[in-house]
Amino acid sequence: MKKFFITTPIYYINDIPHIGHTCTTVAADVVARLHRLKGEEVFFLTGTDEHGQKVAETAEKEGLEVKEYCDKISPRFQEAWKALNISFDFFIRTTDPRHEKIVGEILQKIYDNGDVYKAKYEGLYCIGCEKFLTETDLIDGHCGLHPPEKTVEKSEDNWFFKLSKYVPQIIKLIEDEKTNYIFPEGKKLEILSKLKGGIRDVSISRENVAWGIPTPWDEKQTVYVWFDALINYYSATQFVEGKKDFWPADLHLLGKEILWFHTVIWQAMLLSANIALPKKTYTHSFYMVDGQKMSKSLGNVISPQQLRENFGTDGTRYLITRSFPTDNDSDVGIDRFKEKYNADLANNLGNLVSRVSKLAEGQIVENTELQLEAEFEKLIDEVKFDQAIQFVFDKWVDSSNLKLNQETPWKLEKEDPKRKTVLDECINNIKLAAFHLQIVMPETAQNILNCFKNTVKPLETGLFPRIK
Ligand code: MSP
């Protein structure tokens, strides 16, 4: 059986889940469900990134031991994903001793390969990104993604990884169409130009951060949180039972701010440790909330729970997928979502299903096997969710509404064969729409398919109540 391994970034637990985390997680779920539908054996991995300075500082503020804090927050992510019907197969935590052991082993391999040396790090560090900053990261002297106080001066002895040694090999891999792993195309060009601009080696350990995995050859230092975190993708395949053959990953999904880590640093680490490289990374843009960056101080952070309370599980999944930010940032907000929900789900799809199931009540339905359309599959593979959903609406939903309005079957006698023909066509279309939309809205799709199984049964309650 064909195998498919998909991952999301593992999220920092200095905060509870928000719509940004939800965005990548729902996207990964949609892709995972498509591959299962195609009969593949899927391993879908997500989890939490628990070491490092940022998490340690948050725990301290909360007055908790760090591990205690992690044990409190990590389940919030699992619960949020379960409530959204995310079909992850394993939830990894970087504080899992099985992961920690593999991190030590890989670091040791990199060291044994002669790719590690000790040097002084002097420069700026962003605690928000957990990243050593370069000139290009700076806006007004601090990291552009986080408040100024998160940028701090560092001067410490660190272990460095010879990233520069692997740059020519990585450029070659990316430039070769057959081995290129960076999608979409724009991101590939961005990385190539950065790589060709000259690259410095990177620090892989921290001297003064106790909350981390000890560096195998130097107990006084801990592994830099990004080196620890990236290894999760590989470590899970090694310690979760029966998953060894899933490496290398088929698809890493991630947001644009962590592109460099996933397309350069991760590859160099794997090359050094002599481990196969992931086949594809897909980097998406960001959600902006009502035109602004989401931030606690602006008070505009949207949580998955808030989305579910407004739109239900499938409504949320639909809205997230439909507004998925690909090449450009996508503007979202509760009011905007309400409009979209009412237009697409309540007035269009929901209304169609309720009309047809009422009109055709008791009608016998042929249970033909439903097939995936190649075009739809291709659009999902290319992470063009908006277009994939549009394809379903154009082909089956809108066309049925049009047909109903043109043919007005409710005006025809029950016995009129034309009435049955029109309704049969709509039923067939609705079933195909539900079949394809099941990867986005699994429960709703099942409800719809049940409604049109054997004989038509009207819906007991509307699928998507209108929101005022
Ligand atoms: N812990 C690291 C990732 C390590 S992976 C080996 C990390 N965590 S994070 O909690 O900050 O999550 C970052 C990810 O959350 C982004 O890459 C993206 O997937 C998602 N998003 C966070 N904010 C987002 C938006 N505003 N919009 C869309 N997705 C965003 O970085």
Coordinates of C-alpha atoms and ligand atoms in Angstrom, one line a residue:
M1 CA 0.0 0.0 0.0
K2 CA 1.3 3.5 -0.9
K3 CA 2.5 5.4 2.2
F4 CA 2.0 9.1 2.8
F5 CA 3.6 11.0 5.7
I6 CA 2.5 14.6 6.4
T7 CA 3.5 16.9 9.2
T8 CA 2.5 20.3 10.7
P9 CA 5.0 22.5 12.5
I10 CA 5.1 21.6 16.2
Y11 CA 3.7 24.6 18.0
Y12 CA 5.3 26.5 20.8
I13 CA 3.4 26.2 24.0
N14 CA 4.1 29.7 25.4
D15 CA 0.5 30.3 24.3
I16 CA -2.7 28.5 23.7
P17 CA -3.8 27.6 20.1
H18 CA -5.0 30.4 17.8
I19 CA -6.3 30.6 14.3
G20 CA -2.8 30.6 12.8
H21 CA -2.0 27.2 14.3
T22 CA -5.5 26.1 13.2
C23 CA -4.8 27.2 9.7
T24 CA -1.8 24.8 9.1
T25 CA -3.4 22.0 11.1
V26 CA -6.7 22.0 9.2
A27 CA -4.8 22.2 5.9
A28 CA -2.7 19.1 6.9
D29 CA -5.9 17.3 7.8
V30 CA -7.5 18.0 4.5
V31 CA -4.5 16.7 2.6
A32 CA -4.2 13.6 5.0
R33 CA -7.9 12.8 4.4
L34 CA -7.5 13.0 0.6
H35 CA -4.7 10.5 0.7
R36 CA -6.7 8.2 2.9
L37 CA -9.6 8.5 0.5
K38 CA -7.3 7.4 -2.2
G39 CA -6.5 4.3 -0.3
E40 CA -3.1 5.2 0.9
E41 CA -1.7 4.5 4.3
V42 CA -1.2 7.8 6.0
F43 CA 0.9 9.0 8.9
F44 CA -0.2 12.4 10.0
L45 CA 2.0 14.0 12.7
T46 CA 1.5 17.1 14.8
G47 CA 2.6 18.1 18.2
T48 CA 4.1 20.7 20.5
D49 CA 7.6 22.3 20.8
E50 CA 8.3 22.5 24.5
H51 CA 12.0 23.4 25.1
G52 CA 13.9 26.7 24.9
Q53 CA 14.0 30.0 26.5
K54 CA 10.6 31.3 25.4
V55 CA 8.7 28.4 27.0
A56 CA 10.9 28.5 30.1
E57 CA 10.2 32.2 30.6
T58 CA 6.5 31.8 30.2
A59 CA 6.4 29.0 32.7
E60 CA 8.3 31.2 35.2
K61 CA 5.8 34.0 34.7
E62 CA 3.0 31.6 35.5
G63 CA 4.9 30.4 38.6
L64 CA 5.1 26.8 37.5
E65 CA 7.9 24.3 37.0
V66 CA 8.6 24.2 33.2
K67 CA 7.6 20.6 32.8
E68 CA 4.5 21.1 34.8
Y69 CA 3.6 24.1 32.7
C70 CA 4.1 22.0 29.5
D71 CA 1.9 19.3 30.8
K72 CA -0.8 21.8 31.4
I73 CA -0.6 23.6 28.0
S74 CA 0.2 20.8 25.5
P75 CA -3.2 19.0 26.1
R76 CA -4.9 22.3 25.1
F77 CA -3.5 21.8 21.6
Q78 CA -4.6 18.1 21.5
E79 CA -8.1 19.0 22.7
A80 CA -8.4 21.8 20.2
W81 CA -7.5 19.5 17.3
K82 CA -9.8 16.8 18.5
A83 CA -12.7 19.2 18.7
L84 CA -12.0 20.2 15.1
N85 CA -12.0 16.6 14.0
I86 CA -8.3 16.6 13.1
S87 CA -7.3 13.1 12.2
F88 CA -3.7 13.2 13.4
D89 CA -2.2 9.8 14.0
F90 CA 0.4 10.8 16.6
F91 CA 0.9 13.9 18.7
I92 CA 4.5 14.4 19.5
R93 CA 5.9 16.4 22.4
T94 CA 9.6 17.3 22.4
T95 CA 9.8 16.6 26.1
D96 CA 9.1 12.9 25.3
P97 CA 12.2 11.0 26.4
R98 CA 12.0 8.9 23.3
H99 CA 12.3 12.0 21.1
E100 CA 15.1 13.4 23.4
K101 CA 17.1 10.2 22.9
I102 CA 17.0 10.4 19.1
V103 CA 17.9 14.1 19.2
G104 CA 21.1 13.1 21.1
E105 CA 21.9 10.4 18.7
I106 CA 21.5 12.6 15.6
L107 CA 23.5 15.4 17.2
Q108 CA 26.3 12.9 18.0
K109 CA 26.3 11.7 14.3
I110 CA 26.7 15.3 13.1
Y111 CA 29.5 15.8 15.6
D112 CA 31.2 12.5 14.6
N113 CA 31.0 13.6 11.0
G114 CA 33.3 16.6 11.9
D115 CA 30.5 19.1 11.3
V116 CA 30.6 20.8 14.7
Y117 CA 33.1 23.3 16.3
K118 CA 33.1 25.6 19.2
A119 CA 33.1 29.4 18.7
K120 CA 31.8 32.5 20.3
Y121 CA 28.4 33.8 19.3
E122 CA 28.1 37.6 19.5
G123 CA 25.0 39.3 18.2
L124 CA 21.3 39.6 18.6
Y125 CA 18.8 36.9 19.4
C126 CA 15.0 37.0 19.2
I127 CA 13.3 35.1 22.0
G128 CA 10.0 35.3 20.2
C129 CA 11.4 33.4 17.2
E130 CA 14.0 31.5 19.2
K131 CA 16.4 32.7 16.4
F132 CA 19.8 34.3 16.1
L133 CA 19.1 37.4 14.0
T134 CA 20.9 38.5 10.9
E135 CA 20.9 42.0 9.3
T136 CA 18.0 41.2 7.1
D137 CA 15.8 40.2 10.0
L138 CA 16.1 43.6 11.6
I139 CA 13.6 46.4 11.4
D140 CA 14.6 49.5 13.5
G141 CA 17.3 47.3 15.2
H142 CA 15.0 44.6 16.4
C143 CA 13.2 41.5 15.0
G144 CA 10.4 42.6 12.8
L145 CA 8.0 39.8 13.9
H146 CA 8.1 40.4 17.7
P147 CA 8.1 43.4 20.1
P148 CA 11.5 45.1 20.6
E149 CA 12.0 43.7 24.1
K150 CA 12.2 40.2 22.6
T151 CA 15.4 41.1 20.8
V152 CA 18.4 40.7 23.2
E153 CA 22.2 40.9 22.9
K154 CA 24.0 37.6 23.3
S155 CA 27.6 36.8 23.8
E156 CA 28.2 33.2 24.5
D157 CA 30.4 30.2 23.7
N158 CA 28.3 27.9 21.5
W159 CA 28.8 24.8 19.4
F160 CA 28.4 25.7 15.8
F161 CA 27.2 23.5 12.9
K162 CA 29.0 23.8 9.5
L163 CA 25.9 24.8 7.6
S164 CA 28.0 26.5 4.9
K165 CA 29.6 23.2 4.0
Y166 CA 26.3 21.9 2.7
V167 CA 25.1 25.0 0.9
P168 CA 26.4 24.0 -2.6
Q169 CA 24.7 20.6 -2.3
I170 CA 21.5 22.2 -1.2
I171 CA 21.5 24.7 -4.1
K172 CA 22.0 21.8 -6.5
L173 CA 19.1 19.8 -5.0
I174 CA 16.8 22.8 -5.2
E175 CA 17.8 23.8 -8.7
D176 CA 17.2 20.3 -10.1
E177 CA 13.5 19.9 -10.9
K178 CA 13.7 16.3 -9.9
T179 CA 15.0 16.9 -6.4
N180 CA 13.5 20.3 -5.7
Y181 CA 11.5 20.2 -2.5
I182 CA 10.4 23.8 -2.1
F183 CA 6.9 24.8 -3.0
P184 CA 5.4 27.2 -4.1
E185 CA 7.9 28.4 -6.7
G186 CA 8.2 31.9 -5.2
K187 CA 9.7 30.4 -2.0
K188 CA 12.2 28.4 -3.9
L189 CA 13.5 31.5 -5.6
E190 CA 13.6 33.3 -2.2
I191 CA 15.7 30.6 -0.7
L192 CA 18.0 30.3 -3.7
S193 CA 18.8 33.9 -3.6
K194 CA 19.5 33.9 0.1
L195 CA 21.7 30.8 -0.3
K196 CA 23.7 32.4 -3.1
G197 CA 24.1 35.6 -1.0
G198 CA 26.5 33.8 1.3
I199 CA 25.7 31.9 4.5
R200 CA 27.2 31.8 7.9
D201 CA 27.4 28.7 10.1
V202 CA 24.7 28.4 12.8
S203 CA 24.9 27.8 16.5
I204 CA 23.4 24.5 17.6
S205 CA 23.7 24.8 21.4
R206 CA 22.9 27.3 24.1
E207 CA 25.1 28.0 27.1
N208 CA 22.6 29.6 29.4
V209 CA 19.3 27.9 28.6
A210 CA 18.9 25.1 31.1
W211 CA 15.5 24.0 29.7
G212 CA 16.6 21.8 26.8
I213 CA 18.2 18.5 25.9
P214 CA 21.9 18.3 27.0
T215 CA 24.4 18.4 24.2
P216 CA 25.7 14.8 24.1
W217 CA 29.4 15.7 24.2
D218 CA 29.1 18.8 26.4
E219 CA 26.6 18.5 29.3
K220 CA 27.0 22.2 30.1
Q221 CA 25.2 23.2 27.0
T222 CA 21.7 22.4 25.8
V223 CA 20.7 21.7 22.2
Y224 CA 19.4 24.8 20.4
V225 CA 15.6 24.5 20.4
W226 CA 15.3 24.5 16.6
F227 CA 17.7 21.6 16.2
D228 CA 15.7 19.7 18.8
A229 CA 12.3 20.6 17.2
L230 CA 13.1 19.9 13.6
I231 CA 14.2 16.4 14.5
N232 CA 10.6 15.6 15.7
Y233 CA 9.6 14.8 12.1
Y234 CA 12.2 12.1 11.9
S235 CA 12.1 10.9 15.6
A236 CA 8.4 10.1 15.5
T237 CA 8.9 7.7 12.7
Q238 CA 11.6 6.0 14.7
F239 CA 9.9 5.5 18.0
V240 CA 6.2 5.3 17.1
E241 CA 5.5 1.7 16.4
G242 CA 5.3 0.6 12.8
K243 CA 6.2 4.0 11.3
K244 CA 9.9 3.5 10.4
D245 CA 9.0 3.1 6.7
F246 CA 7.3 6.5 6.6
W247 CA 10.6 8.4 6.5
P248 CA 11.3 10.4 4.4
A249 CA 8.3 12.7 4.9
D250 CA 6.2 13.3 1.8
L251 CA 5.1 16.8 2.9
H252 CA 6.0 19.3 5.6
L253 CA 3.4 22.0 5.8
L254 CA 4.6 25.3 7.4
G255 CA 4.1 29.0 7.6
K256 CA 6.4 31.5 5.9
E257 CA 8.3 32.7 8.9
I258 CA 9.9 29.3 9.4
L259 CA 10.8 28.6 5.7
W260 CA 14.6 28.9 6.2
F261 CA 14.7 26.4 9.1
H262 CA 12.7 23.9 7.1
T263 CA 14.3 24.2 3.7
V264 CA 17.9 24.8 4.5
I265 CA 18.9 24.0 8.1
W266 CA 16.8 20.8 8.3
Q267 CA 18.2 19.6 5.0
A268 CA 21.8 20.3 6.1
M269 CA 21.3 18.5 9.4
L270 CA 20.0 15.4 7.6
L271 CA 22.7 15.5 5.0
S272 CA 25.3 15.6 7.8
A273 CA 23.6 12.8 9.7
N274 CA 23.3 10.8 6.4
I275 CA 19.5 10.5 6.6
A276 CA 17.2 10.8 3.5
L277 CA 15.7 14.2 2.9
P278 CA 11.9 15.0 3.0
K279 CA 10.3 15.0 -0.4
K280 CA 8.4 18.3 -0.3
T281 CA 7.8 21.3 1.8
Y282 CA 4.9 23.6 1.3
T283 CA 5.1 27.1 2.8
H284 CA 1.9 29.2 3.2
S285 CA 1.4 32.8 4.0
F286 CA -0.3 34.3 7.0
Y287 CA -3.8 35.1 8.2
M288 CA -4.2 38.8 9.0
V289 CA -7.1 39.6 11.2
D290 CA -9.2 42.5 9.9
G291 CA -6.2 43.8 8.0
Q292 CA -3.8 43.6 11.0
K293 CA -1.2 41.3 12.3
M294 CA -2.7 39.1 15.0
S295 CA -1.3 40.0 18.5
K296 CA -2.3 39.8 22.1
S297 CA -1.8 43.5 22.6
L298 CA -4.2 44.4 19.8
G299 CA -6.6 41.9 21.4
N300 CA -7.5 40.5 18.0
V301 CA -6.4 36.9 18.5
I302 CA -9.0 34.4 17.3
S303 CA -9.1 31.0 18.9
P304 CA -10.3 27.8 17.4
Q305 CA -12.8 27.5 20.2
Q306 CA -14.3 30.9 19.3
L307 CA -14.5 29.7 15.6
R308 CA -16.3 26.6 16.7
E309 CA -18.7 28.4 18.9
N310 CA -19.7 30.6 15.9
F311 CA -19.5 28.2 13.0
G312 CA -19.5 24.6 14.4
T313 CA -16.7 22.2 13.6
D314 CA -17.3 21.7 9.9
G315 CA -18.2 25.4 9.4
T316 CA -14.8 26.3 10.9
R317 CA -13.0 23.7 8.8
Y318 CA -14.6 25.1 5.7
L319 CA -13.9 28.7 6.4
I320 CA -10.2 28.0 7.3
T321 CA -9.7 25.9 4.1
R322 CA -11.6 28.4 1.9
S323 CA -9.5 31.3 3.1
F324 CA -6.2 29.4 3.2
P325 CA -3.4 31.9 2.6
T326 CA -1.2 30.6 -0.2
D327 CA 1.1 33.1 -1.9
N328 CA -0.3 36.1 -0.2
D329 CA -1.6 36.9 3.3
S330 CA -5.3 36.4 3.6
D331 CA -7.5 38.8 5.5
V332 CA -9.9 37.0 7.9
G333 CA -12.2 38.0 10.8
I334 CA -15.3 36.8 12.5
D335 CA -17.6 39.2 10.5
R336 CA -16.1 38.3 7.2
F337 CA -16.4 34.6 8.1
K338 CA -20.1 35.1 9.0
E339 CA -20.8 36.5 5.6
K340 CA -19.0 33.6 3.9
Y341 CA -20.7 31.0 6.1
N342 CA -24.1 32.4 5.3
A343 CA -23.4 32.7 1.6
D344 CA -21.7 29.4 0.9
L345 CA -23.0 27.1 3.6
A346 CA -26.3 28.3 4.8
N347 CA -27.8 29.8 1.7
N348 CA -26.1 27.7 -0.9
L349 CA -25.1 24.2 0.0
G350 CA -27.3 23.8 3.1
N351 CA -30.3 25.1 1.3
L352 CA -29.8 23.0 -1.7
V353 CA -29.6 19.8 0.3
S354 CA -32.6 20.7 2.3
R355 CA -34.7 21.6 -0.8
V356 CA -33.8 18.5 -2.7
S357 CA -34.1 16.1 0.2
K358 CA -37.6 17.4 0.9
L359 CA -38.7 17.4 -2.8
A360 CA -37.4 13.9 -3.4
E361 CA -38.4 12.3 -0.1
G362 CA -38.9 8.6 -0.5
Q363 CA -37.4 8.5 -4.0
I364 CA -35.2 5.4 -4.6
V365 CA -31.5 6.3 -5.1
E366 CA -29.1 4.1 -7.0
N367 CA -26.0 3.5 -4.8
T368 CA -23.4 4.0 -7.5
E369 CA -19.7 4.1 -6.5
L370 CA -18.5 7.7 -6.3
Q371 CA -15.1 8.6 -7.9
L372 CA -12.7 11.4 -7.2
E373 CA -12.2 13.9 -10.0
A374 CA -8.6 14.1 -11.1
E375 CA -8.8 17.9 -11.3
F376 CA -9.9 18.2 -7.7
E377 CA -7.2 15.9 -6.5
K378 CA -4.6 17.9 -8.4
L379 CA -5.8 21.2 -6.8
I380 CA -5.6 19.7 -3.3
D381 CA -2.1 18.3 -4.0
E382 CA -1.0 21.7 -5.1
V383 CA -2.6 23.2 -1.9
K384 CA -5.0 25.3 -3.9
F385 CA -7.9 24.6 -1.5
D386 CA -9.9 27.6 -2.5
Q387 CA -9.9 26.6 -6.1
A388 CA -10.6 23.0 -5.2
I389 CA -13.7 24.0 -3.2
Q390 CA -14.7 26.4 -6.0
F391 CA -14.5 23.5 -8.4
V392 CA -17.0 21.5 -6.3
F393 CA -19.4 24.4 -6.0
D394 CA -19.2 25.3 -9.7
K395 CA -19.6 21.7 -10.9
W396 CA -22.2 20.3 -8.6
V397 CA -23.7 22.8 -6.2
D398 CA -24.3 25.9 -8.3
S399 CA -25.3 23.9 -11.3
S400 CA -27.9 22.1 -9.2
N401 CA -29.4 25.3 -7.9
L402 CA -29.6 26.6 -11.4
K403 CA -31.3 23.5 -12.6
L404 CA -33.8 23.6 -9.8
N405 CA -34.6 27.2 -10.5
Q406 CA -34.9 26.6 -14.2
E407 CA -37.0 23.4 -14.1
T408 CA -39.0 24.2 -11.0
P409 CA -39.7 20.5 -10.2
W410 CA -42.0 21.5 -7.3
K411 CA -44.5 22.7 -9.9
L412 CA -44.6 19.3 -11.6
E413 CA -46.8 16.4 -10.6
K414 CA -45.2 13.8 -8.4
E415 CA -45.7 11.2 -11.2
D416 CA -44.3 13.4 -14.0
P417 CA -41.1 11.6 -15.1
K418 CA -39.4 15.0 -15.7
R419 CA -39.6 15.8 -12.0
K420 CA -37.8 12.6 -11.2
T421 CA -35.1 13.2 -13.9
V422 CA -34.4 16.7 -12.6
L423 CA -34.3 15.5 -8.9
D424 CA -32.1 12.5 -9.8
E425 CA -29.6 14.8 -11.5
C426 CA -29.5 17.1 -8.4
I427 CA -29.2 14.1 -6.1
N428 CA -26.3 12.8 -8.1
N429 CA -24.6 16.2 -8.0
I430 CA -25.1 16.6 -4.3
K431 CA -23.6 13.2 -3.6
L432 CA -20.6 14.0 -5.7
A433 CA -20.2 17.4 -3.9
A434 CA -20.4 15.7 -0.5
F435 CA -18.0 13.0 -1.6
H436 CA -15.4 15.5 -2.5
L437 CA -16.1 17.9 0.4
Q438 CA -15.7 15.1 3.0
I439 CA -12.0 15.9 3.3
V440 CA -13.0 19.4 4.4
M441 CA -16.3 18.7 6.2
P442 CA -16.3 15.1 7.2
E443 CA -19.4 15.0 9.4
T444 CA -21.6 17.2 7.1
A445 CA -20.6 15.1 4.1
Q446 CA -21.6 11.9 5.9
N447 CA -24.9 13.4 6.9
I448 CA -25.6 14.4 3.3
L449 CA -24.6 11.0 1.9
N450 CA -26.8 9.2 4.5
C451 CA -29.7 11.4 3.4
F452 CA -29.4 10.1 -0.1
K453 CA -28.7 6.5 0.6
N454 CA -31.1 3.9 -0.7
T455 CA -34.2 6.2 -0.4
V456 CA -34.2 9.9 0.1
K457 CA -34.8 11.0 3.7
P458 CA -35.3 14.7 4.4
L459 CA -32.8 16.3 6.8
E460 CA -34.1 16.5 10.4
T461 CA -32.4 19.8 11.0
G462 CA -30.7 22.2 8.6
L463 CA -27.1 21.5 8.0
F464 CA -26.0 25.1 8.6
P465 CA -28.3 27.4 10.5
R466 CA -28.1 31.0 9.2
I467 CA -26.1 33.3 11.5
K468 CA -27.4 36.8 12.2
Ligands
MSP1 N1 7.9 25.8 17.2 C1 8.1 26.4 16.0 C2 8.0 25.4 14.9 C3 8.9 24.2 15.0 S1 8.6 23.0 13.7 C4 9.9 22.0 13.8 C5 7.1 27.5 15.8 N2 5.9 27.4 16.5 S2 4.7 28.5 16.4 O1 3.8 28.1 17.5 O2 5.2 29.8 16.4 O3 3.9 28.1 15.1 C6 4.3 28.7 13.9 C7 3.3 28.2 12.9 O4 2.0 28.5 13.2 C8 3.5 28.8 11.5 O5 4.6 28.3 10.8 C9 2.2 28.6 10.9 O6 2.2 27.2 10.5 C10 1.3 28.8 12.0 N3 0.9 30.2 12.1 C11 1.2 31.1 13.2 N4 0.6 32.3 12.9 C12 0.0 32.3 11.7 C13 -0.9 33.1 11.0 N5 -1.1 34.4 11.5 N6 -1.4 32.7 9.9 C14 -1.3 31.4 9.4 N7 -0.5 30.5 10.1 C15 0.3 31.0 11.1 O7 7.3 28.3 15.0

